[in-house]
Short mmCIF file of C-alpha atoms in Angstrom, two decimals:
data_model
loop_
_atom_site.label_atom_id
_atom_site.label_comp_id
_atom_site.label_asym_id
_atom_site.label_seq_id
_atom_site.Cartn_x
_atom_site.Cartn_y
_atom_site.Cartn_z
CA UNK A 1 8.38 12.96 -20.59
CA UNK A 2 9.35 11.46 -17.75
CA UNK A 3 9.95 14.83 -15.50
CA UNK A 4 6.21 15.81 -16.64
CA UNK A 5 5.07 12.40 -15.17
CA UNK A 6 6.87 12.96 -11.75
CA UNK A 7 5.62 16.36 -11.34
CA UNK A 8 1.95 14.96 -11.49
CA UNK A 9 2.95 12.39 -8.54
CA UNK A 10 4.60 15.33 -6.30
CA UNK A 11 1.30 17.47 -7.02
CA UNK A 12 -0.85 14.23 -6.07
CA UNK A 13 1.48 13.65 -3.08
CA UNK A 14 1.34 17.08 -1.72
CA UNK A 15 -2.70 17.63 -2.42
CA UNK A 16 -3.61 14.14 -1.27
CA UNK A 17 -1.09 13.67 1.71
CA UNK A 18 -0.40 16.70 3.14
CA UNK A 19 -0.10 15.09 6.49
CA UNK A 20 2.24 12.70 5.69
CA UNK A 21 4.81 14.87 3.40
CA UNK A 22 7.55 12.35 3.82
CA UNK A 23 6.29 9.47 2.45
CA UNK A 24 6.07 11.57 -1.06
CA UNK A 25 10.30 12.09 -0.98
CA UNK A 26 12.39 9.27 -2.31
CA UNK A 27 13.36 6.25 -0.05
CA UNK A 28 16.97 7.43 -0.01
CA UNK A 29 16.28 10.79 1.67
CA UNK A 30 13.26 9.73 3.77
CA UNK A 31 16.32 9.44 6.80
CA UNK A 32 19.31 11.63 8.22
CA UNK A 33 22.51 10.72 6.73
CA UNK A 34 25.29 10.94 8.72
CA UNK A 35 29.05 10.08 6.82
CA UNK A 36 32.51 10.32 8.08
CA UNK A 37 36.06 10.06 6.00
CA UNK A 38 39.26 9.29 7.85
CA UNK A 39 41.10 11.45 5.59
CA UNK A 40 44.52 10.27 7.18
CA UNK A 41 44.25 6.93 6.01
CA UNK A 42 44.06 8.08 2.61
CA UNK A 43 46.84 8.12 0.72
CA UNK A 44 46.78 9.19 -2.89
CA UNK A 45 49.53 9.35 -5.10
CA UNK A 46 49.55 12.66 -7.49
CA UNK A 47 47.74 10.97 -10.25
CA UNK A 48 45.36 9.15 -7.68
CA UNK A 49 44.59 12.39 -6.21
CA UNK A 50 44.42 13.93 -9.85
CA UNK A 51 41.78 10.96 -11.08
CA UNK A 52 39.83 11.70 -7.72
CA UNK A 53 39.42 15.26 -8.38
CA UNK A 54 38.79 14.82 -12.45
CA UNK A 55 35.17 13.04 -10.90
CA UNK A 56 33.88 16.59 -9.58
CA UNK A 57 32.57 19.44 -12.27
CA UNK A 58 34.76 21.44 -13.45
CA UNK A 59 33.24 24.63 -11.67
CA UNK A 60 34.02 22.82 -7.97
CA UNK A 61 37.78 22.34 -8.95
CA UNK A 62 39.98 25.98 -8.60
CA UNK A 63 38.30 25.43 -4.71
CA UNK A 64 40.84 22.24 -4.25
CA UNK A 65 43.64 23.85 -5.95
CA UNK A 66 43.82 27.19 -3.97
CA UNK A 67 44.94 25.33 -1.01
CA UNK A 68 49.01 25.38 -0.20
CA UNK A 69 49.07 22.11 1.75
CA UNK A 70 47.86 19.10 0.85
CA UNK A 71 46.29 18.11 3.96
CA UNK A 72 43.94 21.11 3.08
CA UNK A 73 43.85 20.17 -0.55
CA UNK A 74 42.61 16.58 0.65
CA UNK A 75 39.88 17.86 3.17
CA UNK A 76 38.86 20.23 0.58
CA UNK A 77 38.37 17.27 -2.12
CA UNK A 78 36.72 15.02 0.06
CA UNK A 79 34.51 17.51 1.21
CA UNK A 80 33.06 18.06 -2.08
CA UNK A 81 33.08 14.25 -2.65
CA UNK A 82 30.78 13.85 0.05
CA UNK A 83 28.61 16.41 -1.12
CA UNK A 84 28.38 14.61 -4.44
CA UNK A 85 28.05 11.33 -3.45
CA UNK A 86 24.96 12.22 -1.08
CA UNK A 87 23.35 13.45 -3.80
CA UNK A 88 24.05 11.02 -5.76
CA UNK A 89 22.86 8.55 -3.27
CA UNK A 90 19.63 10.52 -2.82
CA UNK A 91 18.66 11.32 -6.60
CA UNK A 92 20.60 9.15 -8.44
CA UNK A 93 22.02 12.15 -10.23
CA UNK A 94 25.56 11.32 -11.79
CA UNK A 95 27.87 13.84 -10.41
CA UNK A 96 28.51 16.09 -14.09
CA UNK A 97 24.25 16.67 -13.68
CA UNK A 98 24.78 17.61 -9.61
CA UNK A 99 25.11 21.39 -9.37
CA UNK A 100 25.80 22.56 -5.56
CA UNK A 101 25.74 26.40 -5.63
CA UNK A 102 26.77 28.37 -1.88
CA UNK A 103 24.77 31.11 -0.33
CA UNK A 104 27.02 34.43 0.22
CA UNK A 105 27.56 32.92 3.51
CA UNK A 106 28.84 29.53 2.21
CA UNK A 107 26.04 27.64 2.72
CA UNK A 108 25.95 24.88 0.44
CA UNK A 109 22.57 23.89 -1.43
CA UNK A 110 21.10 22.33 -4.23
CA UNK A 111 18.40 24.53 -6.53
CA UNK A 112 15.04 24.29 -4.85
CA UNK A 113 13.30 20.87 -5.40
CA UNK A 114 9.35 20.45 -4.87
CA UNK A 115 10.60 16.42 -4.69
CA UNK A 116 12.71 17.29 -1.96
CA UNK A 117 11.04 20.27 0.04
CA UNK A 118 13.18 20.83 2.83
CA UNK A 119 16.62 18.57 2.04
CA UNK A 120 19.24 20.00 3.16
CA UNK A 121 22.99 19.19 4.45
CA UNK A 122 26.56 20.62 6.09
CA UNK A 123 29.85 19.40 5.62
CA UNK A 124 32.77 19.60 8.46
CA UNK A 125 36.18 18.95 8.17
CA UNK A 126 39.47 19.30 10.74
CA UNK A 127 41.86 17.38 12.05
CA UNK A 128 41.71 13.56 10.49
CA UNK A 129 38.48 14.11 9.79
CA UNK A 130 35.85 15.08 7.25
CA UNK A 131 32.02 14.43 7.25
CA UNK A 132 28.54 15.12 6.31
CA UNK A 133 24.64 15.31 7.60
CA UNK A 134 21.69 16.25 5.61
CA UNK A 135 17.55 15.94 6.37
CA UNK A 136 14.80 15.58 4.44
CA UNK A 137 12.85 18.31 6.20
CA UNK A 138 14.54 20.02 8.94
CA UNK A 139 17.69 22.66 9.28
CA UNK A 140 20.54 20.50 9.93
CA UNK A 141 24.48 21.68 10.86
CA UNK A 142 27.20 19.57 11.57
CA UNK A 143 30.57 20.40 12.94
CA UNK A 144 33.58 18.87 13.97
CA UNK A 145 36.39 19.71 16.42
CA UNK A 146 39.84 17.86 17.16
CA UNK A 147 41.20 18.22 20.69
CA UNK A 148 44.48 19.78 19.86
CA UNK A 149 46.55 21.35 22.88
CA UNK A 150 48.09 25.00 22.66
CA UNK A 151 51.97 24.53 22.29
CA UNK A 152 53.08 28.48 23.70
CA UNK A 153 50.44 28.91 26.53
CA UNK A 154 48.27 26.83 29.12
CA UNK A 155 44.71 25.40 28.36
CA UNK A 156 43.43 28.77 30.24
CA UNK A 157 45.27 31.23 28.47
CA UNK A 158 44.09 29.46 25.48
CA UNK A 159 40.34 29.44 25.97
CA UNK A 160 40.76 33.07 27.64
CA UNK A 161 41.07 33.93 23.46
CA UNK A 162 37.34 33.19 23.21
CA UNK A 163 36.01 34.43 26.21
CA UNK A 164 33.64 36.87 24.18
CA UNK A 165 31.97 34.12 22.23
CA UNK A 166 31.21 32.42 25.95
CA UNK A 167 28.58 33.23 28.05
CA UNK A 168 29.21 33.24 31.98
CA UNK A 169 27.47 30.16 32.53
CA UNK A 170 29.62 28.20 29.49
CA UNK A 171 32.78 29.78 31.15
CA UNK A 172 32.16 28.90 34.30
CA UNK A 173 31.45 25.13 33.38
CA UNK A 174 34.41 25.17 31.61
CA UNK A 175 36.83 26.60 34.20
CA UNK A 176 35.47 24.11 37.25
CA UNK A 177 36.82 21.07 34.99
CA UNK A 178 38.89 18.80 36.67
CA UNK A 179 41.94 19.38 34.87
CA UNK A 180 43.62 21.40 31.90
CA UNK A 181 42.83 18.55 29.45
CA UNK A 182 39.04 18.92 31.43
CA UNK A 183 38.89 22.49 30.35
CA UNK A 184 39.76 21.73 26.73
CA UNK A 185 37.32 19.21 26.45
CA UNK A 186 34.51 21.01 28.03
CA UNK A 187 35.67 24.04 25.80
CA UNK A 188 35.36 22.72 22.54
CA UNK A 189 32.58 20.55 23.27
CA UNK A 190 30.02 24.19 24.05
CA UNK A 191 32.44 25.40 20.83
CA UNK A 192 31.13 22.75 18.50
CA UNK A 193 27.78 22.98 19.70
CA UNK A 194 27.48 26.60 18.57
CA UNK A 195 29.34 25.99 15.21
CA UNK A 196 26.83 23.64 14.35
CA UNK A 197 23.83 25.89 14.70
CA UNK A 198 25.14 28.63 13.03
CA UNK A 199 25.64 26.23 10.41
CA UNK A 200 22.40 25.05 10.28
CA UNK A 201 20.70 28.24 9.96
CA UNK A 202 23.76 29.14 7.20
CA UNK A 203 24.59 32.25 9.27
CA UNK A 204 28.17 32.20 8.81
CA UNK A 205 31.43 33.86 10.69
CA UNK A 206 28.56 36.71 11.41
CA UNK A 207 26.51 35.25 14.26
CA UNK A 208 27.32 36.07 17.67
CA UNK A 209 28.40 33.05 19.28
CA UNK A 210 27.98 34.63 22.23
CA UNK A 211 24.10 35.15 22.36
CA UNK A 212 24.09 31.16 22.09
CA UNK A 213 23.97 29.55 25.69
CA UNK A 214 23.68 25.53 25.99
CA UNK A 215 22.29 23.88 28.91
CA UNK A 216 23.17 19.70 29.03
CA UNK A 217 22.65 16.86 31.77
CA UNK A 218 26.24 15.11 31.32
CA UNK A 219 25.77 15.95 27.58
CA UNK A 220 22.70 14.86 26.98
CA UNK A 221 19.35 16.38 26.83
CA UNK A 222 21.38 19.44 25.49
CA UNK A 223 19.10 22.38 25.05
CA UNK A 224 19.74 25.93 24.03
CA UNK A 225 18.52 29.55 24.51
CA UNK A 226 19.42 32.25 22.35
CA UNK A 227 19.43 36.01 23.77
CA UNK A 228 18.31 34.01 27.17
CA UNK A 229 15.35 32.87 25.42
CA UNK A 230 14.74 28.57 24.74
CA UNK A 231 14.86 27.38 21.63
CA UNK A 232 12.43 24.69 21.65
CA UNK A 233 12.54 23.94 18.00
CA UNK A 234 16.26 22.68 18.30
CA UNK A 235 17.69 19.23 19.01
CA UNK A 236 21.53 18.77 19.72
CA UNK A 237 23.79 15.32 19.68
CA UNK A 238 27.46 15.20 20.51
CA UNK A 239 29.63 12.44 19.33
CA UNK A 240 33.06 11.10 20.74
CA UNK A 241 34.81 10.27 17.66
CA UNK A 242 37.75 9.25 18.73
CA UNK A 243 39.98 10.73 21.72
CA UNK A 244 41.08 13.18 19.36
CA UNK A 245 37.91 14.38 17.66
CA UNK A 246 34.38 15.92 18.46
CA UNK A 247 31.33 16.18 16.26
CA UNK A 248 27.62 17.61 17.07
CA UNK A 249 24.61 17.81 14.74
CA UNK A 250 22.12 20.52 15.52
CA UNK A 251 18.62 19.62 13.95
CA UNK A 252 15.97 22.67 13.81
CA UNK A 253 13.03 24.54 12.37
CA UNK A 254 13.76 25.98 8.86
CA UNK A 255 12.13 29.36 9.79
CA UNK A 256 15.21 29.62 11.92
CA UNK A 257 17.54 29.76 8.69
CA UNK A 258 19.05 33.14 7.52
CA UNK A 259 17.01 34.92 4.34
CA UNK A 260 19.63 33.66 1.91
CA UNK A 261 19.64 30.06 2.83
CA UNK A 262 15.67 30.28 3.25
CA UNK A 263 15.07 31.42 -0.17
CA UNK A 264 17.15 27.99 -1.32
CA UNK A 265 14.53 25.78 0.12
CA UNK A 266 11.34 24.61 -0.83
CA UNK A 267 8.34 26.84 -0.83
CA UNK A 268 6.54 23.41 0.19
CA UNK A 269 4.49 23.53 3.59
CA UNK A 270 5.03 21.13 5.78
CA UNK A 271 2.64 19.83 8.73
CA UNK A 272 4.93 21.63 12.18
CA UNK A 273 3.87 17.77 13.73
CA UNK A 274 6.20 15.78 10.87
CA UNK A 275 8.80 18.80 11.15
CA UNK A 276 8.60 17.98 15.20
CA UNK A 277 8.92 14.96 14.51
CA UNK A 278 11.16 14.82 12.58
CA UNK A 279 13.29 17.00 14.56
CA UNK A 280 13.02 14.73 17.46
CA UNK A 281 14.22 11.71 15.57
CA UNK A 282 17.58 10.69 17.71
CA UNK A 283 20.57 11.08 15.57
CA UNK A 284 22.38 7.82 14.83
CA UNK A 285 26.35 6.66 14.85
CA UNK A 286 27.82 7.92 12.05
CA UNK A 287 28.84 5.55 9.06
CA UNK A 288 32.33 5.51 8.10
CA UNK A 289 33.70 5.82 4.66
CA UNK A 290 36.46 5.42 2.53
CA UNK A 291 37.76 7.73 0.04
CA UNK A 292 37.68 4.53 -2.26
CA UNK A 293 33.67 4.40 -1.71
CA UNK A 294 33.27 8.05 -2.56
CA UNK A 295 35.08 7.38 -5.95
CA UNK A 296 33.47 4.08 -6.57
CA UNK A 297 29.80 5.38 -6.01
CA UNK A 298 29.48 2.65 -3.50
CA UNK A 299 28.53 5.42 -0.27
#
């Protein structure tokens, strides 16, 4: 009864204000969520990490378990913990009714939702830590990046590795830094950039990073043109975590996303001056979590 009632409100919402598509989705989702974990302050004895684990279905499971080391088990369970809890946060769905499924690609996504036409969101995890972004409307990738320094060669030989995902403008910003560390930095910075719009369109390992150039003003006003062309549907943030740690959320237009992540979302259309707008809205310091919120339900 009640699910026949709510799909008379979305069909009022969507016939009666299509300009306004927004103010049909529930309050939770209406913003950008933006969570981060500090895995490395967490913890867990066996049994804790056991209990933790027991919350997720038992489908999402064998994916913590394949992992050797337990840093990689703990990413891996925290990463799906987010995942949960934002759902749960946005539809007040209790976790053993949540069913994330992953496009070929990885992707991951909820079955399509008329109540939530274009939500969407992207997990990232290295180095201490693991987080999560998701939008109501647009295409939204997250990725994050931990400074680490090669051990066996310099910061050049190191970044020489990637020179084919690089364009010659990226490389040569890169290589006029003021220092090794410089280089790093700059690296990783155009590095996570690019990660996070392939991961908002749900492309995968099979883009080529290297027809992705960025332009920036001292890292702001970032902008990007793919195959030399500007994408002027995109919006780009980059976030100093900590000395140690890099993240950037790419925001964009969902006809940008791959044919398999596409065919997750919404067949809902929505007005291109909400999507611009929404696009447009300025991302937001992220809010950090415990582990202990995740499993409480209090994120």
């Amino acid at each position: 009864m009640q699910r026949k009632k709510s799909k008379q409100n979305r069909s009022s919402c969507t016939e009666t204000l299509p300009k306004n598509l927004i103010a049909c989705l529930p309050v939770q989702v209406r913003k950008q969520t933006e969570w981060l974990v500090d895995v490395g302050r967490w913890r867990p004895s066996p049994a804790e990490f056991q209990a933790a684990a027991a919350l997720l279905p038992p489908h999402d499971r064998p994916a913590i378990h394949r992992f050797v080391r337990e840093e990689d088990r703990k990413r891996a369970l925290v990463s799906r913990l987010l995942q949960y809890s934002l759902v749960y946060h946005a539809l007040g769905m209790p976790f053993h009714q949540i069913r994330i499924n992953r496009t070929l690609e990885g992707k991951p996504y909820l079955n399509k939702n008329v109540n939530l036409p274009g939500f969407n969101f992207n997990t990232s995890h290295q180095g201490e830590y693991v987080g999560i972004a998701s939008e109501p409307l647009c295409l939204v990738g997250l990725d994050i990046v931990c400074i680490s320094k090669p051990q066996r060669e310099t910061a050049l030989e190191f970044i020489n590795n990637f020179t084919s995902y690089l364009t010659d403008h990226e490389w040569n910003c890169i290589v006029t830094a003021d220092s090794h560390d410089g280089m790093l930095t700059e690296f990783y910075r155009y590095w996570c950039l690019k990660e996070a719009f392939v991961k908002a369109t749900g492309a995968g390992v099979g883009f080529g990073l290297q027809r992705l150039e960025f332009h920036h003003m001292n890292w702001t006003n970032i902008s990007l043109c793919i195959d030399g062309e500007e994408a002027r549907k995109w919006m780009f943030w980059l976030f100093k975590i900590d000395e140690m740690h890099l993240a950037s959320i790419a925001k964009g237009h969902p006809e940008d996303a791959i044919d398999s992540f596409r065919r997750t979302l919404s067949d809902v259309v929505i007005q291109e001056g909400e999507l611009h707008t929404a696009i447009e809205i300025p991302e937001e310091a992220f809010t950090l979590l415990t582990v202990e919120h995740l499993i409480q339900g209090d994120a």
